[in-house]
PDB file of C-alpha atoms in Angstrom:
ATOM      1  CA  ILE A  17      13.199  28.844 -25.591  1.00 80.00           C
ATOM      2  CA  ASP A  18      11.314  29.880 -22.483  1.00 83.00           C
ATOM      3  CA  LEU A  19      10.475  26.707 -20.504  1.00 83.00           C
ATOM      4  CA  PRO A  20       8.686  26.704 -17.154  1.00 85.00           C
ATOM      5  CA  VAL A  21      10.568  25.546 -14.068  1.00 87.00           C
ATOM      6  CA  TYR A  22       8.858  23.486 -11.365  1.00 89.00           C
ATOM      7  CA  ALA A  23      10.188  22.847  -7.873  1.00 91.00           C
ATOM      8  CA  GLY A  24       8.773  20.190  -5.600  1.00 92.00           C
ATOM      9  CA  ARG A  25       9.478  18.526  -2.295  1.00 89.00           C
ATOM     10  CA  TYR A  26       8.991  14.779  -1.830  1.00 89.00           C
ATOM     11  CA  GLY A  27      10.036  12.054   0.592  1.00 83.00           C
ATOM     12  CA  LEU A  28       8.984  14.138   3.583  1.00 82.00           C
ATOM     13  CA  GLY A  29       8.166  12.143   6.686  1.00 78.00           C
ATOM     14  CA  SER A  30       9.907   9.108   5.136  1.00 81.00           C
ATOM     15  CA  LYS A  31       7.076   8.737   2.613  1.00 83.00           C
ATOM     16  CA  GLU A  32       7.680   6.542  -0.422  1.00 87.00           C
ATOM     17  CA  PHE A  33       7.830   8.185  -3.855  1.00 91.00           C
ATOM     18  CA  THR A  34       5.330   6.210  -5.934  1.00 92.00           C
ATOM     19  CA  PRO A  35       4.122   6.113  -9.563  1.00 93.00           C
ATOM     20  CA  ALA A  36       0.843   7.768  -8.481  1.00 95.00           C
ATOM     21  CA  MET A  37       2.866  10.733  -7.176  1.00 95.00           C
ATOM     22  CA  ILE A  38       4.779  11.011 -10.451  1.00 94.00           C
ATOM     23  CA  LYS A  39       1.456  11.087 -12.320  1.00 96.00           C
ATOM     24  CA  ALA A  40       0.189  13.831  -9.970  1.00 96.00           C
ATOM     25  CA  ILE A  41       3.266  15.931 -10.791  1.00 95.00           C
ATOM     26  CA  TYR A  42       2.759  15.516 -14.545  1.00 95.00           C
ATOM     27  CA  ASP A  43      -0.962  16.277 -14.162  1.00 96.00           C
ATOM     28  CA  ASN A  44       0.002  19.461 -12.295  1.00 95.00           C
ATOM     29  CA  MET A  45       2.338  20.540 -15.122  1.00 93.00           C
ATOM     30  CA  LYS A  46      -0.399  19.943 -17.718  1.00 93.00           C
ATOM     31  CA  SER A  47      -3.080  21.859 -15.786  1.00 93.00           C
ATOM     32  CA  LEU A  48      -4.244  25.353 -16.772  1.00 91.00           C
ATOM     33  CA  SER A  49      -2.868  26.851 -13.563  1.00 91.00           C
ATOM     34  CA  PRO A  50       0.026  24.643 -12.428  1.00 93.00           C
ATOM     35  CA  ARG A  51       1.784  25.078  -9.123  1.00 91.00           C
ATOM     36  CA  HIS A  52       5.425  25.911  -9.777  1.00 91.00           C
ATOM     37  CA  HIS A  53       6.298  25.085  -6.163  1.00 93.00           C
ATOM     38  CA  PHE A  54       4.637  22.051  -4.594  1.00 94.00           C
ATOM     39  CA  THR A  55       4.811  19.298  -1.999  1.00 94.00           C
ATOM     40  CA  ILE A  56       3.947  15.686  -2.837  1.00 94.00           C
ATOM     41  CA  GLY A  57       3.273  12.728  -0.548  1.00 91.00           C
ATOM     42  CA  ILE A  58       2.031  14.552   2.554  1.00 90.00           C
ATOM     43  CA  THR A  59      -0.719  17.015   3.354  1.00 89.00           C
ATOM     44  CA  ASP A  60       1.250  20.197   3.897  1.00 86.00           C
ATOM     45  CA  ASP A  61      -0.999  22.198   6.192  1.00 89.00           C
ATOM     46  CA  VAL A  62       1.591  24.979   6.555  1.00 90.00           C
ATOM     47  CA  THR A  63       2.226  26.016   2.931  1.00 89.00           C
ATOM     48  CA  ARG A  64      -0.900  24.375   1.484  1.00 91.00           C
ATOM     49  CA  LEU A  65       1.114  23.463  -1.611  1.00 93.00           C
ATOM     50  CA  SER A  66       0.347  19.726  -1.590  1.00 94.00           C
ATOM     51  CA  LEU A  67      -0.640  18.060  -4.836  1.00 95.00           C
ATOM     52  CA  GLU A  68      -3.527  15.604  -4.711  1.00 94.00           C
ATOM     53  CA  VAL A  69      -2.344  12.027  -5.333  1.00 95.00           C
ATOM     54  CA  GLY A  70      -4.774   9.644  -7.039  1.00 94.00           C
ATOM     55  CA  GLU A  71      -5.220   5.895  -6.754  1.00 91.00           C
ATOM     56  CA  SER A  72      -2.192   3.592  -6.690  1.00 90.00           C
ATOM     57  CA  ILE A  73      -0.749   2.731 -10.099  1.00 91.00           C
ATOM     58  CA  ASP A  74       0.598  -0.770 -10.578  1.00 88.00           C
ATOM     59  CA  THR A  75       3.702  -0.573 -12.793  1.00 89.00           C
ATOM     60  CA  THR A  76       5.085  -4.040 -12.046  1.00 89.00           C
ATOM     61  CA  PRO A  77       5.758  -6.242 -15.067  1.00 90.00           C
ATOM     62  CA  GLU A  78       3.074  -8.782 -15.998  1.00 90.00           C
ATOM     63  CA  GLY A  79       3.563 -12.000 -14.070  1.00 92.00           C
ATOM     64  CA  THR A  80       5.114 -10.282 -11.040  1.00 94.00           C
ATOM     65  CA  VAL A  81       3.644 -11.436  -7.735  1.00 95.00           C
ATOM     66  CA  GLN A  82       3.545  -9.025  -4.795  1.00 95.00           C
ATOM     67  CA  TRP A  83       3.313 -10.113  -1.165  1.00 95.00           C
ATOM     68  CA  LEU A  84       2.892  -8.380   2.181  1.00 93.00           C
ATOM     69  CA  LEU A  85       3.886 -10.368   5.254  1.00 91.00           C
ATOM     70  CA  ARG A  86       2.787  -8.929   8.594  1.00 86.00           C
ATOM     71  CA  LEU A  87       5.044 -10.528  11.168  1.00 82.00           C
ATOM     72  CA  ARG A  88       5.693 -10.233  14.861  1.00 77.00           C
ATOM     73  CA  LEU A  89       9.164  -9.046  15.762  1.00 65.00           C
ATOM     74  CA  GLN A  90      10.161 -11.264  18.685  1.00 63.00           C
ATOM     75  CA  LYS A  91      12.323  -8.787  20.622  1.00 62.00           C
ATOM     76  CA  SER A  92       9.990  -5.787  20.697  1.00 67.00           C
ATOM     77  CA  GLY A  93       6.642  -7.477  20.074  1.00 66.00           C
ATOM     78  CA  GLY A  94       5.867  -4.866  17.394  1.00 73.00           C
ATOM     79  CA  ILE A  95       4.703  -5.373  13.837  1.00 81.00           C
ATOM     80  CA  THR A  96       7.136  -5.889  10.979  1.00 85.00           C
ATOM     81  CA  VAL A  97       5.874  -5.750   7.392  1.00 88.00           C
ATOM     82  CA  SER A  98       7.946  -7.411   4.677  1.00 91.00           C
ATOM     83  CA  HIS A  99       7.314  -6.337   1.072  1.00 93.00           C
ATOM     84  CA  LEU A 100       8.227  -8.997  -1.512  1.00 94.00           C
ATOM     85  CA  ARG A 101       8.063  -9.014  -5.306  1.00 95.00           C
ATOM     86  CA  PHE A 102       9.078 -11.898  -7.507  1.00 93.00           C
ATOM     87  CA  GLY A 103       8.626 -12.904 -11.128  1.00 94.00           C
ATOM     88  CA  LYS A 104      10.417 -13.835 -14.350  1.00 93.00           C
ATOM     89  CA  SER A 105      11.035 -10.242 -15.481  1.00 92.00           C
ATOM     90  CA  PRO A 106      13.533  -7.916 -13.779  1.00 91.00           C
ATOM     91  CA  ILE A 107      11.929  -5.952 -10.946  1.00 88.00           C
ATOM     92  CA  LYS A 108      12.810  -2.259 -10.959  1.00 88.00           C
ATOM     93  CA  SER A 109      10.236  -1.027  -8.439  1.00 86.00           C
ATOM     94  CA  THR A 110      12.039   0.830  -5.657  1.00 85.00           C
ATOM     95  CA  TYR A 111       8.923   1.603  -3.616  1.00 88.00           C
ATOM     96  CA  LEU A 112       6.918  -0.519  -1.195  1.00 91.00           C
ATOM     97  CA  VAL A 113       4.197  -2.922  -2.355  1.00 93.00           C
ATOM     98  CA  GLU A 114       0.922  -0.998  -2.604  1.00 91.00           C
ATOM     99  CA  ILE A 115      -1.274  -3.614  -4.316  1.00 93.00           C
ATOM    100  CA  ALA A 116      -0.642  -7.094  -2.901  1.00 95.00           C
ATOM    101  CA  ASP A 117      -1.658 -10.415  -4.445  1.00 97.00           C
ATOM    102  CA  PHE A 118      -0.999 -12.177  -1.133  1.00 97.00           C
ATOM    103  CA  ILE A 119      -1.100 -10.952   2.462  1.00 96.00           C
ATOM    104  CA  ALA A 120      -0.073 -13.132   5.385  1.00 95.00           C
ATOM    105  CA  CYS A 121      -0.482 -12.369   9.060  1.00 93.00           C
ATOM    106  CA  HIS A 122       1.462 -14.413  11.585  1.00 90.00           C
ATOM    107  CA  ASN A 123      -0.043 -12.920  14.731  1.00 89.00           C
ATOM    108  CA  PRO A 124      -3.804 -13.502  15.163  1.00 89.00           C
ATOM    109  CA  SER A 125      -4.129 -10.595  17.638  1.00 88.00           C
ATOM    110  CA  TYR A 126      -3.391  -8.207  14.731  1.00 90.00           C
ATOM    111  CA  VAL A 127      -6.879  -8.828  13.264  1.00 91.00           C
ATOM    112  CA  LYS A 128      -8.289  -6.459  15.897  1.00 90.00           C
ATOM    113  CA  LEU A 129      -5.406  -3.958  15.864  1.00 90.00           C
ATOM    114  CA  TYR A 130      -4.606  -3.263  12.184  1.00 90.00           C
ATOM    115  CA  ASP A 131      -6.277  -3.027   8.785  1.00 92.00           C
ATOM    116  CA  LEU A 132      -4.521  -6.183   7.619  1.00 93.00           C
ATOM    117  CA  LEU A 133      -6.091  -6.213   4.159  1.00 95.00           C
ATOM    118  CA  ASP A 134      -5.239  -2.645   3.190  1.00 93.00           C
ATOM    119  CA  GLY A 135      -3.961  -2.783  -0.384  1.00 92.00           C
ATOM    120  CA  ILE A 136      -4.970  -6.354  -1.248  1.00 95.00           C
ATOM    121  CA  ARG A 137      -5.803  -7.017  -4.894  1.00 95.00           C
ATOM    122  CA  GLU A 138      -9.338  -8.103  -5.845  1.00 96.00           C
ATOM    123  CA  GLY A 139      -9.307 -11.923  -5.832  1.00 97.00           C
ATOM    124  CA  GLY A 140      -6.092 -12.014  -3.776  1.00 97.00           C
ATOM    125  CA  THR A 141      -5.165 -14.410  -0.988  1.00 98.00           C
ATOM    126  CA  PHE A 142      -5.161 -13.803   2.767  1.00 97.00           C
ATOM    127  CA  LEU A 143      -3.360 -16.248   5.060  1.00 96.00           C
ATOM    128  CA  LEU A 144      -3.905 -15.998   8.821  1.00 96.00           C
ATOM    129  CA  ASN A 145      -1.485 -18.133  10.812  1.00 95.00           C
ATOM    130  CA  THR A 146      -3.596 -19.230  13.783  1.00 94.00           C
ATOM    131  CA  SER A 147      -4.504 -22.239  15.895  1.00 94.00           C
ATOM    132  CA  MET A 148      -8.140 -21.080  16.168  1.00 92.00           C
ATOM    133  CA  GLY A 149     -10.833 -23.378  14.862  1.00 91.00           C
ATOM    134  CA  LEU A 150     -13.681 -22.338  12.570  1.00 88.00           C
ATOM    135  CA  GLU A 151     -16.125 -21.476  15.388  1.00 92.00           C
ATOM    136  CA  GLU A 152     -13.528 -19.409  17.247  1.00 92.00           C
ATOM    137  CA  LEU A 153     -12.513 -17.635  14.009  1.00 90.00           C
ATOM    138  CA  GLU A 154     -16.133 -16.706  13.299  1.00 88.00           C
ATOM    139  CA  ALA A 155     -16.373 -15.216  16.787  1.00 90.00           C
ATOM    140  CA  GLU A 156     -12.975 -13.458  16.802  1.00 90.00           C
ATOM    141  CA  LEU A 157     -12.668 -12.009  13.272  1.00 93.00           C
ATOM    142  CA  PRO A 158     -13.998  -8.429  13.201  1.00 94.00           C
ATOM    143  CA  ALA A 159     -17.000  -7.812  10.932  1.00 94.00           C
ATOM    144  CA  LYS A 160     -14.997  -5.227   8.955  1.00 94.00           C
ATOM    145  CA  LEU A 161     -12.354  -7.870   8.101  1.00 95.00           C
ATOM    146  CA  ARG A 162     -14.975 -10.494   7.135  1.00 94.00           C
ATOM    147  CA  ARG A 163     -16.723  -7.915   4.915  1.00 95.00           C
ATOM    148  CA  LYS A 164     -13.481  -7.024   3.142  1.00 96.00           C
ATOM    149  CA  ILE A 165     -12.744 -10.724   2.524  1.00 96.00           C
ATOM    150  CA  ALA A 166     -16.204 -11.140   0.949  1.00 96.00           C
ATOM    151  CA  GLN A 167     -16.281  -7.833  -0.979  1.00 97.00           C
ATOM    152  CA  ASN A 168     -12.850  -8.428  -2.536  1.00 97.00           C
ATOM    153  CA  ASN A 169     -13.575 -12.094  -3.331  1.00 98.00           C
ATOM    154  CA  LEU A 170     -10.462 -13.152  -1.390  1.00 98.00           C
ATOM    155  CA  LYS A 171      -9.190 -16.657  -0.836  1.00 98.00           C
ATOM    156  CA  PHE A 172      -8.867 -17.043   2.941  1.00 96.00           C
ATOM    157  CA  TYR A 173      -6.670 -19.668   4.590  1.00 95.00           C
TER     158      TYR A 173
END
């Protein structure tokens, strides 16, 4: 039996290896002119062998809740992101949360520095830990963030 052999590089630049990348590899093998040597997860501008990765694929069991917590690390003042999954079924996902049901931010200055809602699920929840009142929030929240809250029908606390 003469079977094709494929060789790929992944995990470069500390990138996660996700279900969407696995699908891209299988799609490559099924294509009419597959790449037998490829790179996945980064844009390889040297060899130009990168496979295109599609949208995120959610493989978590039904009933699993996924959270992203954007915290301030006290010693360095930098951002720390905690990825949490919990549910009644065993969780076998070994990659970071890509589609979050809940995102919390515990440093109000981050609203102007980061795309805090990147990866939030339609209808998800966004919690901003702040002492600002409603008028101050309306003045301080960037238009892009307010639009994303409205467009994704998010619950905002």
